[in-house]
Short mmCIF file of C-alpha atoms and ligand atoms in Angstrom, two decimals:
data_model
loop_
_atom_site.label_atom_id
_atom_site.label_comp_id
_atom_site.label_asym_id
_atom_site.label_seq_id
_atom_site.Cartn_x
_atom_site.Cartn_y
_atom_site.Cartn_z
CA MET A 1 35.44 11.38 15.49
CA ASP A 2 31.92 12.77 17.61
CA THR A 3 29.02 12.84 14.68
CA LYS A 4 28.61 16.43 13.10
CA LEU A 5 24.84 17.10 13.86
CA ILE A 6 22.80 20.09 13.05
CA ILE A 7 19.64 20.54 14.02
CA ASP A 8 15.97 21.28 11.75
CA THR A 9 13.65 22.56 14.79
CA ASP A 10 10.40 24.95 15.71
CA PRO A 11 11.16 25.46 19.49
CA GLY A 12 8.41 24.09 21.07
CA ILE A 13 9.40 22.82 24.38
CA ASP A 14 10.33 19.27 23.20
CA ASP A 15 12.31 21.26 20.88
CA ALA A 16 13.99 23.06 24.09
CA PHE A 17 14.90 19.81 25.34
CA ALA A 18 16.38 18.00 22.16
CA ILE A 19 18.54 20.91 21.27
CA ALA A 20 20.15 21.36 25.29
CA LEU A 21 20.85 17.31 25.21
CA ALA A 22 23.07 18.10 21.64
CA ALA A 23 24.44 21.38 22.81
CA LEU A 24 24.90 19.72 26.45
CA SER A 25 27.11 16.92 25.04
CA ALA A 26 30.68 16.28 24.27
CA GLU A 27 30.14 13.25 22.26
CA VAL A 28 28.28 15.04 19.14
CA ASP A 29 29.63 18.46 17.57
CA LEU A 30 26.47 20.83 17.00
CA ILE A 31 27.43 22.39 14.13
CA GLY A 32 24.79 24.72 13.55
CA VAL A 33 21.07 24.71 14.20
CA THR A 34 17.66 26.04 11.57
CA THR A 35 14.74 27.12 12.23
CA VAL A 36 11.17 26.55 10.79
CA PHE A 37 7.91 27.86 11.74
CA GLY A 38 5.55 25.07 13.03
CA ASN A 39 4.68 24.84 16.90
CA VAL A 40 4.86 28.61 16.47
CA PRO A 41 5.14 31.50 13.55
CA LEU A 42 9.26 31.07 12.56
CA ALA A 43 9.49 34.50 14.89
CA SER A 44 9.14 33.11 17.47
CA THR A 45 10.95 29.52 17.24
CA THR A 46 14.16 31.65 15.56
CA VAL A 47 14.67 33.83 19.07
CA ASN A 48 13.45 31.05 20.87
CA ALA A 49 16.07 28.41 19.39
CA ARG A 50 18.94 32.11 19.61
CA ARG A 51 18.05 31.58 23.72
CA LEU A 52 17.93 28.42 24.90
CA LEU A 53 21.76 28.09 23.41
CA GLN A 54 22.79 31.21 24.84
CA LEU A 55 20.81 28.55 28.20
CA CYS A 56 23.14 26.38 27.28
CA GLY A 57 26.32 28.16 27.07
CA ARG A 58 26.47 27.80 23.53
CA PRO A 59 26.72 30.90 21.84
CA ASP A 60 29.06 29.73 19.55
CA VAL A 61 26.28 27.54 17.24
CA PRO A 62 24.96 29.46 14.29
CA VAL A 63 21.97 29.54 13.92
CA ALA A 64 20.47 30.56 10.61
CA ALA A 65 16.16 30.98 10.19
CA GLY A 66 13.99 29.11 7.26
CA ALA A 67 10.48 28.21 5.80
CA GLU A 68 7.94 30.58 7.58
CA ARG A 69 4.93 28.18 6.21
CA PRO A 70 4.55 25.13 4.27
CA LEU A 71 5.82 24.15 0.46
CA VAL A 72 2.63 24.68 -0.93
CA HIS A 73 -0.72 24.94 1.15
CA PRO A 74 -1.07 27.58 3.76
CA GLN A 75 -1.01 25.72 7.69
CA PRO A 76 -3.65 25.56 8.91
CA PHE A 77 -2.78 25.96 12.71
CA THR A 78 0.26 25.72 15.06
CA ALA A 79 0.72 24.30 18.58
CA ALA A 80 0.64 27.06 20.71
CA TYR A 81 -2.21 25.46 22.42
CA VAL A 82 0.23 22.56 23.15
CA HIS A 83 3.47 24.85 23.16
CA GLY A 84 1.24 28.16 24.41
CA SER A 85 2.09 31.76 22.49
CA ASP A 86 5.54 32.32 22.45
CA GLY A 87 6.43 28.45 22.69
CA LEU A 88 7.66 27.58 25.50
CA SER A 89 4.31 28.10 27.73
CA GLY A 90 5.49 31.96 27.85
CA LYS A 91 8.47 32.01 29.32
CA SER A 92 10.58 32.83 25.86
CA GLY A 93 10.85 36.15 27.94
CA THR A 94 13.03 34.98 30.86
CA LEU A 95 15.73 32.97 28.40
CA PRO A 96 18.97 35.18 28.68
CA GLU A 97 19.26 37.27 25.16
CA PRO A 98 21.40 35.28 22.69
CA THR A 99 25.21 37.44 22.09
CA ARG A 100 25.79 35.81 19.26
CA GLU A 101 23.32 37.49 16.07
CA LEU A 102 21.13 35.58 13.97
CA GLU A 103 22.87 34.47 10.80
CA PRO A 104 22.93 36.55 7.96
CA VAL A 105 21.38 34.35 5.48
CA ASP A 106 18.79 31.13 5.75
CA ALA A 107 18.35 28.38 6.83
CA VAL A 108 18.89 26.52 4.02
CA SER A 109 22.09 28.37 2.49
CA LEU A 110 23.16 27.53 5.94
CA LEU A 111 22.75 24.41 5.64
CA VAL A 112 24.60 24.25 2.03
CA GLN A 113 27.68 25.46 3.72
CA LEU A 114 27.16 23.73 6.67
CA LEU A 115 27.94 20.50 4.15
CA GLU A 116 30.49 21.48 2.00
CA ALA A 117 32.58 22.58 4.74
CA ALA A 118 32.36 19.01 6.92
CA ASP A 119 34.78 16.79 6.01
CA GLU A 120 32.89 13.60 7.04
CA PRO A 121 29.14 13.01 6.46
CA VAL A 122 26.81 15.35 8.64
CA THR A 123 23.74 14.27 10.51
CA ILE A 124 20.88 16.03 10.52
CA ALA A 125 18.23 16.54 12.55
CA PRO A 126 14.58 17.47 11.46
CA ILE A 127 11.81 18.11 14.72
CA GLY A 128 9.98 20.69 13.60
CA PRO A 129 8.92 20.47 10.00
CA LEU A 130 10.42 19.24 6.41
CA THR A 131 9.60 22.29 4.97
CA ASN A 132 13.63 23.67 5.13
CA ILE A 133 14.84 19.63 4.58
CA ALA A 134 13.29 19.48 1.05
CA LEU A 135 13.99 22.93 -0.50
CA LEU A 136 17.94 21.55 0.67
CA LEU A 137 17.75 18.76 -1.47
CA ALA A 138 15.76 20.28 -4.32
CA ALA A 139 17.95 23.22 -4.84
CA HIS A 140 20.82 22.04 -3.83
CA PRO A 141 21.11 18.22 -4.83
CA HIS A 142 25.04 18.22 -4.73
CA VAL A 143 24.80 18.35 -0.87
CA ARG A 144 23.35 14.89 -1.36
CA SER A 145 27.19 12.80 0.09
CA LYS A 146 27.75 15.76 2.37
CA ILE A 147 24.50 14.02 4.50
CA GLY A 148 25.32 10.51 6.69
CA ARG A 149 21.74 10.47 7.81
CA ILE A 150 18.69 12.19 8.79
CA VAL A 151 17.10 11.61 11.93
CA ILE A 152 13.33 12.90 11.76
CA MET A 153 11.05 12.84 14.58
CA GLY A 154 7.90 12.41 12.72
CA GLY A 155 4.93 10.60 11.12
CA GLY A 156 2.70 8.09 12.96
CA VAL A 157 2.47 3.59 11.98
CA THR A 158 -0.99 3.17 14.01
CA PHE A 159 -1.95 6.59 15.16
CA GLY A 160 -1.58 10.33 14.94
CA ASN A 161 -1.72 13.24 17.52
CA THR A 162 -2.72 15.60 14.78
CA THR A 163 -5.59 13.88 13.22
CA PRO A 164 -6.55 10.39 14.27
CA VAL A 165 -3.47 8.99 11.42
CA ALA A 166 -1.26 12.25 11.01
CA GLU A 167 1.52 13.77 13.59
CA PHE A 168 2.52 17.87 13.58
CA ASN A 169 6.03 17.62 11.75
CA ILE A 170 4.28 16.08 8.45
CA TRP A 171 1.06 16.97 9.03
CA SER A 172 2.33 20.28 9.18
CA ASP A 173 3.65 20.09 5.29
CA PRO A 174 3.23 16.39 3.80
CA GLU A 175 4.36 17.99 0.52
CA ALA A 176 7.88 18.14 1.81
CA ALA A 177 7.51 15.11 4.56
CA ARG A 178 6.69 13.00 1.15
CA ARG A 179 9.98 14.75 -1.07
CA VAL A 180 12.44 13.84 1.56
CA LEU A 181 10.35 10.81 2.76
CA VAL A 182 9.28 8.93 -0.90
CA GLU A 183 11.51 11.07 -3.30
CA GLU A 184 15.00 11.54 -1.71
CA THR A 185 17.49 8.33 -1.96
CA VAL A 186 19.77 10.22 1.55
CA PRO A 187 19.27 7.76 4.46
CA CYS A 188 16.65 8.41 6.56
CA VAL A 189 15.56 6.93 10.06
CA LEU A 190 11.93 8.08 10.88
CA VAL A 191 10.71 8.29 14.43
CA PRO A 192 7.08 8.00 15.04
CA VAL A 193 5.22 8.79 17.77
CA ASP A 194 4.74 4.91 18.26
CA LEU A 195 7.84 5.06 19.94
CA THR A 196 7.80 8.48 21.12
CA HIS A 197 5.11 7.69 22.86
CA ARG A 198 6.24 5.02 25.40
CA CYS A 199 8.73 7.10 25.79
CA ALA A 200 6.90 9.56 27.87
CA VAL A 201 9.06 10.85 31.29
CA ASP A 202 6.69 10.95 35.07
CA ALA A 203 7.03 14.19 37.65
CA ASP A 204 10.41 11.59 39.12
CA TRP A 205 11.36 12.02 35.76
CA ILE A 206 11.22 15.83 35.78
CA ALA A 207 11.57 16.20 40.03
CA LYS A 208 15.42 14.78 39.24
CA LEU A 209 15.89 17.17 35.93
CA SER A 210 14.68 19.84 37.54
CA ALA A 211 17.79 19.28 40.87
CA THR A 212 20.62 18.68 38.51
CA GLY A 213 21.25 22.50 38.12
CA PRO A 214 19.92 25.81 36.95
CA ILE A 215 19.91 24.49 33.43
CA GLY A 216 18.21 21.53 33.97
CA ALA A 217 15.44 24.03 36.17
CA THR A 218 15.11 26.35 33.64
CA LEU A 219 14.18 23.85 31.21
CA VAL A 220 11.39 22.12 33.76
CA GLY A 221 10.26 25.98 34.17
CA LEU A 222 9.65 25.82 30.18
CA THR A 223 7.09 22.99 30.74
CA GLY A 224 4.00 24.78 31.87
CA SER A 225 1.85 24.44 28.61
CA TYR A 226 2.88 21.07 28.36
CA GLN A 227 2.19 19.39 31.71
CA LYS A 228 -1.28 20.31 31.02
CA HIS A 229 -1.35 19.04 27.78
CA TYR A 230 0.11 15.46 28.13
CA PRO A 231 -1.97 14.46 31.08
CA LYS A 232 -5.43 15.49 28.85
CA ALA A 233 -3.61 13.96 25.56
CA LEU A 234 -2.32 10.63 27.69
CA GLY A 235 -4.19 10.12 30.70
CA ARG A 236 -2.02 9.64 32.97
CA GLN A 237 0.61 12.63 34.77
CA ALA A 238 3.87 12.49 32.03
CA MET A 239 4.66 14.39 29.37
CA VAL A 240 6.07 13.30 26.13
CA LEU A 241 10.01 14.62 25.04
CA HIS A 242 9.09 13.87 21.54
CA ASP A 243 12.21 15.59 19.84
CA THR A 244 14.93 14.23 22.27
CA VAL A 245 14.00 10.60 21.35
CA ALA A 246 15.24 11.72 17.64
CA VAL A 247 17.75 14.17 18.78
CA ALA A 248 19.47 10.95 20.79
CA GLU A 249 19.37 8.86 18.40
CA ALA A 250 21.39 11.31 16.27
CA MET A 251 24.00 11.40 18.60
CA SER A 252 24.30 7.10 19.38
CA GLN A 253 23.06 5.65 16.82
CA GLY A 254 21.69 2.34 17.48
CA ILE A 255 19.94 3.80 20.82
CA LEU A 256 16.93 3.27 18.70
CA ARG A 257 15.79 -0.25 17.59
CA THR A 258 15.08 0.28 14.14
CA GLU A 259 13.46 -1.89 11.00
CA THR A 260 13.08 -1.19 7.18
CA PHE A 261 9.94 -0.44 5.29
CA PRO A 262 8.17 1.02 2.78
CA ILE A 263 6.46 3.96 3.08
CA ASP A 264 4.21 6.93 1.81
CA VAL A 265 2.95 10.26 2.69
CA ASP A 266 -1.16 11.40 1.82
CA CYS A 267 -0.26 14.69 0.14
CA GLY A 268 -4.09 14.37 -0.11
CA LEU A 269 -7.18 17.02 1.01
CA GLY A 270 -8.96 14.92 2.42
CA PRO A 271 -9.31 13.57 6.27
CA SER A 272 -5.88 11.62 5.85
CA ARG A 273 -3.93 14.60 4.73
CA GLY A 274 0.03 14.01 6.63
CA GLN A 275 -0.79 10.07 6.95
CA THR A 276 2.85 8.70 6.77
CA LEU A 277 1.84 5.20 5.27
CA VAL A 278 4.04 3.13 6.35
CA ASP A 279 3.67 -0.40 4.62
CA ARG A 280 3.76 -3.35 7.38
CA ARG A 281 2.89 -6.09 5.03
CA PRO A 282 5.00 -9.42 4.04
CA ALA A 283 7.62 -8.48 1.24
CA THR A 284 7.69 -11.37 -0.49
CA ALA A 285 3.49 -11.52 -0.24
CA HIS A 286 4.02 -8.19 -2.91
CA GLU A 287 7.22 -9.60 -4.70
CA GLU A 288 4.89 -9.55 -8.16
CA SER A 289 3.32 -6.92 -8.01
CA PRO A 290 5.63 -3.65 -6.57
CA GLU A 291 3.63 -1.50 -7.35
CA VAL A 292 1.13 -1.77 -4.94
CA ARG A 293 4.46 -1.25 -2.38
CA SER A 294 4.67 1.84 -1.57
CA PRO A 295 7.30 3.76 -2.97
CA GLY A 296 10.05 4.93 -0.66
CA THR A 297 11.65 3.30 1.85
CA VAL A 298 12.80 4.58 5.15
CA GLU A 299 14.17 2.55 8.34
CA VAL A 300 11.54 3.46 11.56
CA ALA A 301 12.13 3.56 14.87
CA VAL A 302 9.89 0.34 16.69
CA ASP A 303 11.60 -0.07 19.81
CA THR A 304 13.87 0.86 22.65
CA ASP A 305 15.25 0.30 26.20
CA LEU A 306 12.73 2.94 27.97
CA ASP A 307 14.27 3.46 30.92
CA GLY A 308 17.74 3.30 28.70
CA LEU A 309 16.26 6.17 26.88
CA ARG A 310 14.95 8.20 30.00
CA GLY A 311 17.91 7.79 31.34
CA PHE A 312 20.67 9.08 28.62
CA VAL A 313 18.26 12.13 28.37
CA LEU A 314 17.69 12.89 31.61
CA ASP A 315 22.05 12.42 31.78
CA GLY A 316 22.37 14.25 29.17
CA LEU A 317 20.68 17.53 30.33
CA SER A 318 22.92 16.79 33.74
CA GLY A 319 25.83 18.18 31.55
CA SER A 320 27.17 15.08 33.33
CA ARG A 321 28.61 14.29 29.43
CA ARG A 322 29.98 17.69 29.04
O1 RIB B 401 4.26 15.58 17.11
C1 RIB B 401 5.37 15.73 17.61
C2 RIB B 401 6.31 17.07 16.61
O2 RIB B 401 5.56 17.89 17.18
C3 RIB B 401 6.96 17.28 17.92
O3 RIB B 401 7.91 17.84 17.31
C4 RIB B 401 6.89 18.48 18.75
O4 RIB B 401 8.30 20.07 18.66
C5 RIB B 401 6.15 19.42 17.62
O5 RIB B 401 6.94 20.39 16.56
CA1 CA B 402 9.61 20.05 17.46
#
């Protein structure tokens, strides 16, 4: 049976590729998309998600808007400098207008409806700040049993991208991230920038995608801001489609190699706010003093067949797995 999948997203250029990857693949049943503030404000992420589903011929997928700001402290800035002011390099308006209305309920309500109706465990792939997911689990604990696993693009084990130690999705709402990653028991897979950066795609991959057909060409046409930013961030002509790595794992369990680690999230207001503290010390070294171990436990994606992953994403975006 195809995996039932809900994507929670802040499109965002790499989100666009990740949404298309799921929307164009017959091997996954994309049952809903919920939106959240993040790369750009909620109004933009929401219309972008709806337009991208229309581009992929998927007006059947319901979209509901969620949190427009973090749980506690306001987000200091967006990632418009990476994704463009509209979230899609200024090209959102060139996408097809959605024929399906935005759902009349909020994101958390749609998540509850879809989970309650599901006849098998649902995978949730949050690829933006975790505010909606924290609210869902806090307000509706009964749905925990309907969630198979949560596959999150976020965090950094050895570095950050928004600060030296914090990755953007976690940094945007650390309190929400800590609730999900540390205080909850739903199985979580964390896909950090340490791995997504290694999955960067180059000009040859981008050219191949563009040649696959109109959807691939349109997606590449959305990457202008990304192609300006990432050569500076990486020091080479490439770009990082972070969210596609997480959604690939959500679609094809095991495409990423994971290891289980204790974890904590820095919710302080200092320079390390939003840092994911992945405890890679040997577990046996601290059996007598569990209090010095990080309180949560997650699977962290640590490796993959890089070319195999890039090929999976390219094939999926080409529509060859419809
Ligand atoms: O740090 C990368 C993450 O932040 C990706 O999800 C990107 O879309 C941004 O939201
Ligand atoms: Ca994102």
